[in-house]
XYZ file of C-alpha atoms in Angstrom:
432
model
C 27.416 -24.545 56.516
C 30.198 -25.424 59.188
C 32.298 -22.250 60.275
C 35.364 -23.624 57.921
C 33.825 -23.737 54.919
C 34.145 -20.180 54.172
C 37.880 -20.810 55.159
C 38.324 -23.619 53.032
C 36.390 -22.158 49.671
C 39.202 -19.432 50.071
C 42.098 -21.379 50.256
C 40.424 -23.065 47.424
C 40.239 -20.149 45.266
C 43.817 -18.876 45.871
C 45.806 -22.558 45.299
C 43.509 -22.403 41.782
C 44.629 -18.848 40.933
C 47.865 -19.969 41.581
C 47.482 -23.022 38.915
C 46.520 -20.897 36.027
C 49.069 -18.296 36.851
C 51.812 -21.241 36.577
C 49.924 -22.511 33.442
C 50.051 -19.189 31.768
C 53.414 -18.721 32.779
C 54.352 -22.168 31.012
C 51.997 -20.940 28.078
C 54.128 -17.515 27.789
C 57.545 -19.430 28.163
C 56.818 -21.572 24.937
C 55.979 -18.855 22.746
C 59.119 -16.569 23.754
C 61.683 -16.876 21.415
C 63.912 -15.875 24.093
C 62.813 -18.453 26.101
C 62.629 -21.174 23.362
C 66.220 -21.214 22.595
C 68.889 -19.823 24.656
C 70.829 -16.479 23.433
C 74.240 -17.582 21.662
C 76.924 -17.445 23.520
C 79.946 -14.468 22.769
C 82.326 -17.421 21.408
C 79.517 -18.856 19.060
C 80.459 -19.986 15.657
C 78.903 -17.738 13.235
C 75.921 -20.196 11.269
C 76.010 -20.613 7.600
C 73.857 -22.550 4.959
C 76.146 -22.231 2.985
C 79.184 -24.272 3.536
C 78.559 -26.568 1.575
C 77.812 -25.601 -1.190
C 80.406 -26.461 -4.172
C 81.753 -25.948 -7.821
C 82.560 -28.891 -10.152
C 86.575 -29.344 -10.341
C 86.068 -30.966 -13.641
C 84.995 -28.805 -17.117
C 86.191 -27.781 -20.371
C 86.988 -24.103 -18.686
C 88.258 -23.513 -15.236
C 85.562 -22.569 -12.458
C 86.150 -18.813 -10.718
C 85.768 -16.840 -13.950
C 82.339 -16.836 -15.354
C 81.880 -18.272 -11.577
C 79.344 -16.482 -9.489
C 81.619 -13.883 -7.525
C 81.324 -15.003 -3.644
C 81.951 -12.637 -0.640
C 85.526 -13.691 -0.441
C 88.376 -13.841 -3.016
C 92.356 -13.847 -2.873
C 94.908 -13.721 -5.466
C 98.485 -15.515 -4.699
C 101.461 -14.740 -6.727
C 103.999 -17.502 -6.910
C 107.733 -18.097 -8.095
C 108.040 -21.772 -9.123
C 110.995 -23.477 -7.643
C 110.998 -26.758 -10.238
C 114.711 -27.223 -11.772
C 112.614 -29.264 -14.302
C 110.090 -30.256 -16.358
C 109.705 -33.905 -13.959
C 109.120 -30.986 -10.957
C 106.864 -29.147 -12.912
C 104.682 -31.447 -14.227
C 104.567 -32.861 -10.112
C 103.400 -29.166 -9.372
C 100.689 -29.192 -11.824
C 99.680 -32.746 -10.613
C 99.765 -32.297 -6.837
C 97.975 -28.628 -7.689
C 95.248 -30.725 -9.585
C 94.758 -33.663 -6.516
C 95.008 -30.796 -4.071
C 92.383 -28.244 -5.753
C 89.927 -31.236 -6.923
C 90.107 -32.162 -3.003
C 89.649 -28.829 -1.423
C 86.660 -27.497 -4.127
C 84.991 -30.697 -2.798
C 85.597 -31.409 0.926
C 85.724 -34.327 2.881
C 87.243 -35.856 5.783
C 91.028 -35.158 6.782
C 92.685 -38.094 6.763
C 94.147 -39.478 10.417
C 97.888 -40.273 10.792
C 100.120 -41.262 13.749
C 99.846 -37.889 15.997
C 103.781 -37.818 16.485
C 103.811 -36.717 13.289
C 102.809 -33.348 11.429
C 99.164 -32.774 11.003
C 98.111 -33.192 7.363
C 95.796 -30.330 7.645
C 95.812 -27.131 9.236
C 92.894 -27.951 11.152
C 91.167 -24.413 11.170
C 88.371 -25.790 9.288
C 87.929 -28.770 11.642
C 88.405 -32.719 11.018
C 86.266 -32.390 7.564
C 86.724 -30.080 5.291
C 83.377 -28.094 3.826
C 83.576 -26.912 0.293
C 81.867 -23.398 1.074
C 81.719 -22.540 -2.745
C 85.364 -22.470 -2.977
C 86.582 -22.274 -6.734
C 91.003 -21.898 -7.040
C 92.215 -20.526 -10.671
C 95.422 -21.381 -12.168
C 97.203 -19.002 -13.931
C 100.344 -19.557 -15.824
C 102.936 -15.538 -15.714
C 105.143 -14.652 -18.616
C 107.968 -15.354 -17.053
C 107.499 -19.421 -16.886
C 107.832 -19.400 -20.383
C 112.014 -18.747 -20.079
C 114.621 -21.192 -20.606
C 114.067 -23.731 -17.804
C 111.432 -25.967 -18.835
C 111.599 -25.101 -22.770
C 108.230 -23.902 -22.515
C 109.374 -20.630 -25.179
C 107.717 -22.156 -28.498
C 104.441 -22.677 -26.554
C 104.163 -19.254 -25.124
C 100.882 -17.437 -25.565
C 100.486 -14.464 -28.292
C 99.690 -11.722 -26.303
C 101.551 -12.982 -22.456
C 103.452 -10.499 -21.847
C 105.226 -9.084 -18.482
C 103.197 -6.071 -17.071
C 104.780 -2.441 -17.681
C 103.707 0.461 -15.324
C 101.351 3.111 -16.934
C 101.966 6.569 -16.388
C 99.258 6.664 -13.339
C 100.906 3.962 -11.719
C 103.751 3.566 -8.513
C 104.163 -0.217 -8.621
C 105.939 -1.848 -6.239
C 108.020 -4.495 -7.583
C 107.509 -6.783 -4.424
C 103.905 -6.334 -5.576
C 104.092 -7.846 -9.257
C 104.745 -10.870 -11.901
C 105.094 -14.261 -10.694
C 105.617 -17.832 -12.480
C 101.902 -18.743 -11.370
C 98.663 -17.487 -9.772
C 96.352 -18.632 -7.487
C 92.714 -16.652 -7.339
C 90.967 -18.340 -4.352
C 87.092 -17.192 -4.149
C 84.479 -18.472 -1.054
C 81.804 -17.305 0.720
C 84.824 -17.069 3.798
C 88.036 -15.694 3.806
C 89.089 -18.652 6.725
C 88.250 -21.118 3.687
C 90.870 -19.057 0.827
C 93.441 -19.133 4.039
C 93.238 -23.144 4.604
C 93.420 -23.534 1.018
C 96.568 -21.658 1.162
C 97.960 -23.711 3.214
C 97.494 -26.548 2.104
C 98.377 -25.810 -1.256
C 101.809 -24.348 0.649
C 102.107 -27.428 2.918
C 101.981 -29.625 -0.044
C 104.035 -28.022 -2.697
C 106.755 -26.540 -0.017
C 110.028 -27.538 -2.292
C 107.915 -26.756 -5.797
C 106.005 -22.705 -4.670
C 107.183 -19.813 -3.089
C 104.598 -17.166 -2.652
C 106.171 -14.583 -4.367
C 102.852 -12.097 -2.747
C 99.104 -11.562 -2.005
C 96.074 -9.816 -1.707
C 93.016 -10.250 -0.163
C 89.455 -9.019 -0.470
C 85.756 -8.907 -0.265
C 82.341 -8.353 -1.576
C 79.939 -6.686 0.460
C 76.465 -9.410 0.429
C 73.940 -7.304 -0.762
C 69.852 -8.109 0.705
C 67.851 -10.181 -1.860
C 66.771 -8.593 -4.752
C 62.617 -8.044 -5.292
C 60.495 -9.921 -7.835
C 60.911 -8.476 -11.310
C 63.876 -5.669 -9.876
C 67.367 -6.252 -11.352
C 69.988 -7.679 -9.089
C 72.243 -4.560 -8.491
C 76.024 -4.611 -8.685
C 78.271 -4.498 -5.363
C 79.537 -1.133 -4.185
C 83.431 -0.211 -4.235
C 85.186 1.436 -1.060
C 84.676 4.917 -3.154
C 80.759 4.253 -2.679
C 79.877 3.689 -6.110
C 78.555 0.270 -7.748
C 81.419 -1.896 -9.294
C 80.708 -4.393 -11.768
C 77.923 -2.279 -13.770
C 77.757 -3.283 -17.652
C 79.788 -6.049 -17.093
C 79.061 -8.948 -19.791
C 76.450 -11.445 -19.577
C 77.910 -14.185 -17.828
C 75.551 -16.416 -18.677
C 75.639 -15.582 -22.151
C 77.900 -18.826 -23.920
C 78.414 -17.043 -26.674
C 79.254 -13.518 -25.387
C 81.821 -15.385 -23.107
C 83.180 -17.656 -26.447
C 83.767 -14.038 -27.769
C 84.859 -11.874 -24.848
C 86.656 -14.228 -22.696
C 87.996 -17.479 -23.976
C 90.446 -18.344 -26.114
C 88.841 -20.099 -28.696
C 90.590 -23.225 -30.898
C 91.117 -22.504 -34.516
C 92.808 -19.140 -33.227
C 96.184 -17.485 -33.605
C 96.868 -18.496 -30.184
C 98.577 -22.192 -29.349
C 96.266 -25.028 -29.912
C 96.668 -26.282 -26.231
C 95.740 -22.750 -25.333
C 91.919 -22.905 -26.589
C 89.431 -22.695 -23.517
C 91.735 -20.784 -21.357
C 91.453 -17.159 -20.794
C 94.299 -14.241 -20.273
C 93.777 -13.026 -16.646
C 95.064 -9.355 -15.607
C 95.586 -8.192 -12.067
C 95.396 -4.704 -10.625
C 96.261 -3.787 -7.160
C 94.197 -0.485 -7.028
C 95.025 1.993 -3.874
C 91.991 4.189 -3.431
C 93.098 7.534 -1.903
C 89.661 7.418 -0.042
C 89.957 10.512 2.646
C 90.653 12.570 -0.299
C 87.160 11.210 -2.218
C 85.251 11.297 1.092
C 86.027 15.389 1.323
C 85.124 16.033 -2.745
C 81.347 17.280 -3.174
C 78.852 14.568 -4.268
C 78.176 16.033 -7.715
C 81.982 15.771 -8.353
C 82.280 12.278 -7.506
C 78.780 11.666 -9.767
C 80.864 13.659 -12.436
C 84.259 12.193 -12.297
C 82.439 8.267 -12.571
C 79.562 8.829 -14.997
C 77.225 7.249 -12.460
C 74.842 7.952 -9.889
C 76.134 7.471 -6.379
C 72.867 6.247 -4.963
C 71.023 4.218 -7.798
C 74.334 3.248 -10.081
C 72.609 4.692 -12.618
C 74.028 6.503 -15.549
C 73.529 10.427 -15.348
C 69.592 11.126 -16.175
C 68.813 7.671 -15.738
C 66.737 6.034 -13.110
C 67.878 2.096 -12.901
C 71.544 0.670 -12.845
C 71.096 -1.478 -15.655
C 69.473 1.525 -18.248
C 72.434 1.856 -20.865
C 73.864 5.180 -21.982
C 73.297 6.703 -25.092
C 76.334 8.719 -26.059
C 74.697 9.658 -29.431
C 72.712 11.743 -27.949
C 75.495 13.861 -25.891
C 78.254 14.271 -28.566
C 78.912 17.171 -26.319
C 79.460 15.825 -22.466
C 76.733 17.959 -21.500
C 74.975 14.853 -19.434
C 77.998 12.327 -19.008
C 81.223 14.070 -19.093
C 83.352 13.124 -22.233
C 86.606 12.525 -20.071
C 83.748 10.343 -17.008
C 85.257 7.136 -16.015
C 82.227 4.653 -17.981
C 82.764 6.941 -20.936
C 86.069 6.034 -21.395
C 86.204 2.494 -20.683
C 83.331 1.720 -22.680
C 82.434 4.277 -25.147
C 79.836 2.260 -26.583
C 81.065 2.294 -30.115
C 81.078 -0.318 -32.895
C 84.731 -0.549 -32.960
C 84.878 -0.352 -28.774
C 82.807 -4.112 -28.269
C 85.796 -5.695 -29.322
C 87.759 -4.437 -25.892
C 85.137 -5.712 -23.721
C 86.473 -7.411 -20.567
C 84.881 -9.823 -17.498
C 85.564 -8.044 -14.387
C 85.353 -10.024 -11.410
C 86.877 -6.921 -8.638
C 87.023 -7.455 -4.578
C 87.691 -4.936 -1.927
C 90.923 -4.873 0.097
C 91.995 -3.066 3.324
C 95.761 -3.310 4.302
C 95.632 -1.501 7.849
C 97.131 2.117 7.809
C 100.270 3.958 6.007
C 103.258 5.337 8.234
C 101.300 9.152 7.517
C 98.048 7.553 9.071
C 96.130 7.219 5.866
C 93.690 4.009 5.357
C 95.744 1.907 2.555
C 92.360 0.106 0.877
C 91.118 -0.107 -2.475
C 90.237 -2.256 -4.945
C 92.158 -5.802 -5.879
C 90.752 -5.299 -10.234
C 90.841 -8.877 -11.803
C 90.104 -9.253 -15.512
C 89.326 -12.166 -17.827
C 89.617 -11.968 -21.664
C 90.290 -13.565 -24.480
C 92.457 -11.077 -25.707
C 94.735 -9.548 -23.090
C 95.387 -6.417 -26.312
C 92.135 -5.288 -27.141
C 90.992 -5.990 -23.762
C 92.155 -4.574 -20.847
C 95.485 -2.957 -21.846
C 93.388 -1.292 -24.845
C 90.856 -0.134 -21.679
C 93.165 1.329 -19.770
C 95.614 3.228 -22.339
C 92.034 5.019 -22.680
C 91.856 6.065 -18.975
C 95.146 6.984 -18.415
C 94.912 11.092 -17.571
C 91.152 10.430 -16.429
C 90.059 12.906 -13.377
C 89.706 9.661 -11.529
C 93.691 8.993 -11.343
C 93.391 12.012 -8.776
C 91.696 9.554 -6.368
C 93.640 6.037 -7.432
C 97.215 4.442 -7.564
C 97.644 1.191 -8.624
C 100.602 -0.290 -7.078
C 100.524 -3.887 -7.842
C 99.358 -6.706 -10.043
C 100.618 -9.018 -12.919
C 99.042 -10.568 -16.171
C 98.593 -14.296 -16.509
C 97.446 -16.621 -18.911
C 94.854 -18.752 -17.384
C 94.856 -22.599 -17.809
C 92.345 -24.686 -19.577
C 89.792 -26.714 -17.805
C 90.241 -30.445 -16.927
C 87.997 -32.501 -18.703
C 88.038 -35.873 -16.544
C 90.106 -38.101 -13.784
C 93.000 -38.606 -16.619
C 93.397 -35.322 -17.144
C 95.303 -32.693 -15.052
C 96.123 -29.157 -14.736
C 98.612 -27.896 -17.348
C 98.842 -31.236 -19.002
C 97.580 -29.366 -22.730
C 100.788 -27.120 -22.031
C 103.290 -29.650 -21.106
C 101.814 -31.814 -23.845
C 102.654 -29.514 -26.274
C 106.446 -28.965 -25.227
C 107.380 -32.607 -25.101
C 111.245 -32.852 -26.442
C 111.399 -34.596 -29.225
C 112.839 -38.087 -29.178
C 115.373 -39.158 -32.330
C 113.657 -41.896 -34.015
């Protein structure tokens, strides 16, 4: 052995210790996530599965109603500016291209750039459906003189009256028409706005509107209930609502059916009510727990009915003639006394959340936007409500807004439109 081997089997050693160190640094770069894909940047677009999912325009009944309820919703009051019935039945038809478009997506079409953009543009050069359903809703007060739509008015549309809990703001109620926009974003009910706006600019005037949301709740376990969305007073809203996917509960609860007392062109619509509900919610955060169970009928935590263990257990008032577990005067117990005579005021309730930024005295202004589907707007929710008015719970509420609607039949195919059953059924009659 020459005196540089030693020297050389050294330098050997170290240059391999070097290799595998690089090699298991390579090794530990691959398996780090953080080193796989680079963190999002601040400005990132949120990522969605979602957007494109979609509804079908088309169907006997309008979609948003018996509708899965998505994460965002908005209701848009309208005054309709038609002089005629030509102008109105060009609202319902550009309504119809416009809504058939937007529940569907696609590209935006490209025109000569000196010229107005035909689409906002906040959704991008194609439009994504994003499980967007838009309602039409048809107020008392289209049915006046100017389009002789009187004779064709239905039963039980009438214009909303305060009740004695309420403050309603009259900038806040009624309209000709509503809109109720639902998504999984509220960007996708604002570009449907405006395009519905853009479009119709000489036909609508947005008389008001409210927005809101649904907080996304985690997936529910195999063989646990899905649980009901929680309310900005920290209970669970939408608990005992109807089957939805019950056909005949909703033939029977929420649409008009044909063969009724109501207008033949009427049968497969629904009668839509709309509550703008201010929650007085510093006053509920500072009432004691057992209070709050007391005053709702509920437990805070679970959603389930006092001495019950699951949301979805129902109540058995039988057995408390007295109040002694659910308080006779408890918010459930009232709307839904769970008598024979009481399942004919059942109602679909289909509610959102709202937050309107802060009153002049510094108080939140949220609460909850309450829409209602039925086909009977008497026995349902007016009937519900005349038995909550003086409940404890008016100490924490105040509606101040809202309107009842009649909403539209379904389009059944291309030749059809929205409204065309209405108009159909008002045509002036020609002399022979």
């Amino acid at each position: 052995m020459n005196d540089s081997e030693p020297l050389n089997l050294q330098r050997r050693r170290v240059l391999m210790g070097m290799g595998a160190a690089g090699v298991a640094l390579a090794g530990s770069a691959l398996s780090c996530p953080a080193m796989a894909a680079a963190p999002a940047q601040v400005t990132e677009a949120p990522s969605s599965e979602k957007t494109e999912d979609r509804h079908d325009f088309h169907g006997v009944h309008q979609a948003g109603i018996v509708t899965p309820r998505p994460a965002s919703g908005m209701l848009v009051s309208f005054d309709v500016l038609a002089s005629d019935r030509e102008d109105l039945e060009r609202l319902f038809r550009t309504l119809n291209e416009r809504i058939a478009f937007l529940m569907k997506g696609g590209p935006v079409a490209q025109i000569d750039p000196k010229l107005p953009p035909p689409d906002s543009g906040i959704l991008g050069p194609n439009v994504t459906p994003d499980n967007l359903t838009i309602t039409v809703s048809v107020g008392e007060s289209l049915f006046d003189e100017r389009f002789g739509l009187a004779d064709a008015k239905p039963k039980r549309l009438i214009r909303m009256v305060g009740f004695p809990n309420d403050a309603l703001d009259a900038d806040c109620c009624h309209g000709d028409l509503s809109l109720q926009f639902c998504s999984n974003t509220t960007d996708t009910n604002i570009h449907a706005l405006r395009d519905i706006v853009k479009n119709l600019p000489d036909l609508l005037l947005v008389r008001w509107k409210q927005e809101g949301s649904v907080p996304p709740q985690a997936p529910a376990k195999p063989g646990v209930p899905a649980q009901s969305a929680r309310n900005f007073l920290g209970f669970r809203d939408g608990s005992a609502n109807p089957n939805s996917n019950d056909d005949k509960a909703m033939d029977s609860i929420v649409w008009v059916q044909p063969g009724s007392d109501e207008p033949a062109w009427a049968a497969h619509g629904s009668y839509q009510a709309v509550r703008i509900i201010r929650n007085f919610v510093e006053r509920w955060d500072r009432t004691p727990l057992q209070e709050q169970e007391s005053i709702i009928g509920r437990v805070k935590t679970t959603g389930a009915p006092m001495g019950a263990q699951r949301e979805s257990e129902v109540p058995d008032y039988h057995k408390d003639p007295e109040g002694k577990l659910t308080k006779l005067d408890a918010h459930i117990r009232l709307a839904n006394p769970r008598t024979a005579a009481s399942q004919a005021n059942l109602i679909l309730r289909r509610p959102f959340n709202y937050s309107n930024g802060v009153n002049k005295n510094g108080q939140l202004d949220m609460g909850l936007l309450f829409i209602c589907y039925q086909a009977d707007l008497e026995k349902g929710f007016i009937t519900v409500q005349n038995r909550l008015n003086g409940e404890p719970l008016e100490e924490y509420l105040k509606p101040v807004g809202g309107g009842y609607f009649f909403t539209l039949p379904g389009v059944t195919g291309d030749k059809d439109f929205i409204g065309r059953s209405l108009l159909n059924a008002t045509q002036p009659k020609t002399s022979a």
